[in-house]
């Protein structure tokens, strides 16, 4: 599913800084929200694929929509898409598959 390892205790020798985001996500098929944890550097499309799989959806062009009805760019990172820790997102399929 998603990465949940807490790296805060790895000490000063750890050279990579990770900003973890805990996201609350619901889907049309299952309106009960679930919580997922991703690195802020995760690409939106990759995170959406993992979430879609967890919700039992077939492969598609999944992304997220925020509470402002903005559809997140599948190619952007969660950080560049301005996703905040604890944010509630809806899993959507934008279609366009081959």
C-alpha positions as semicolon CSV with decimal commas, in nm:
position;residue;x (nm);y (nm);z (nm)
1;X;0,000;0,000;0,000
2;X;0,173;0,320;0,108
3;X;0,498;0,381;0,287
4;X;0,447;0,418;0,660
5;X;0,801;0,396;0,801
6;X;0,887;0,670;1,048
7;X;1,239;0,794;0,969
8;X;1,263;1,062;1,237
9;X;1,480;0,838;1,457
10;X;1,744;0,762;1,193
11;X;1,981;1,026;1,325
12;X;2,212;1,279;1,165
13;X;2,360;1,027;0,922
14;X;2,037;1,017;0,728
15;X;2,093;1,254;0,433
16;X;1,749;1,251;0,273
17;X;1,477;1,464;0,425
18;X;1,125;1,330;0,391
19;X;0,806;1,522;0,448
20;X;0,534;1,270;0,519
21;X;0,173;1,351;0,439
22;X;-0,116;1,171;0,599
23;X;-0,406;1,191;0,353
24;X;-0,771;1,112;0,413
25;X;-0,926;0,971;0,095
26;X;-1,273;0,857;-0,003
27;X;-1,397;0,709;-0,330
28;X;-1,738;0,701;-0,502
29;X;-1,758;0,326;-0,449
30;X;-1,669;0,352;-0,080
31;X;-1,754;0,687;0,085
32;X;-1,594;0,575;0,414
33;X;-1,265;0,763;0,419
34;X;-0,936;0,580;0,462
35;X;-0,600;0,718;0,569
36;X;-0,283;0,682;0,361
37;X;0,070;0,808;0,428
38;X;0,293;0,922;0,143
39;X;0,618;1,111;0,102
40;X;0,539;1,465;-0,020
41;X;0,770;1,393;-0,318
42;X;0,538;1,114;-0,440
43;X;0,385;1,180;-0,782
44;X;0,006;1,230;-0,760
45;X;-0,064;0,961;-1,022
46;X;0,146;0,705;-0,833
47;X;-0,028;0,783;-0,504
48;X;-0,368;0,768;-0,674
49;X;-0,287;0,428;-0,826
50;X;-0,197;0,288;-0,483
51;X;-0,513;0,432;-0,331
52;X;-0,728;0,304;-0,620
53;X;-0,584;-0,045;-0,574
54;X;-0,659;-0,030;-0,201
55;X;-1,020;0,064;-0,280
56;X;-1,046;-0,225;-0,527
57;X;-1,055;-0,024;-0,850
58;X;-0,916;-0,156;-1,177
59;X;-0,623;0,021;-1,341
60;X;-0,720;0,360;-1,482
61;X;-0,622;0,725;-1,491
62;X;-0,685;0,795;-1,126
63;X;-0,609;1,120;-0,951
64;X;-0,750;1,321;-0,664
65;X;-0,993;1,608;-0,636
66;X;-0,975;1,844;-0,339
67;X;-1,255;2,016;-0,148
68;X;-1,235;2,312;-0,388
69;X;-1,323;2,074;-0,676
70;X;-0,972;2,115;-0,818
71;X;-0,846;1,806;-1,000
72;X;-0,482;1,740;-0,912
73;X;-0,228;1,705;-1,194
74;X;-0,129;1,338;-1,211
75;X;0,229;1,433;-1,309
76;X;0,290;1,674;-1,018
77;X;0,425;1,569;-0,682
78;X;0,193;1,591;-0,385
79;X;0,400;1,888;-0,263
80;X;0,377;2,071;-0,596
81;X;0,002;2,004;-0,603
82;X;-0,017;2,189;-0,267
83;X;-0,159;1,890;-0,081
84;X;-0,159;1,950;0,294
85;X;-0,112;1,702;0,574
86;X;-0,451;1,569;0,687
87;X;-0,627;1,689;0,372
88;X;-0,945;1,512;0,261
89;X;-0,931;1,410;-0,107
90;X;-1,168;1,227;-0,338
91;X;-1,028;0,956;-0,563
92;X;-1,147;1,008;-0,920
93;X;-1,077;0,856;-1,262
94;X;-1,022;1,121;-1,528
95;X;-1,063;0,869;-1,810
96;X;-0,871;0,895;-2,133
97;X;-0,743;0,539;-2,118
98;X;-0,632;0,356;-2,432
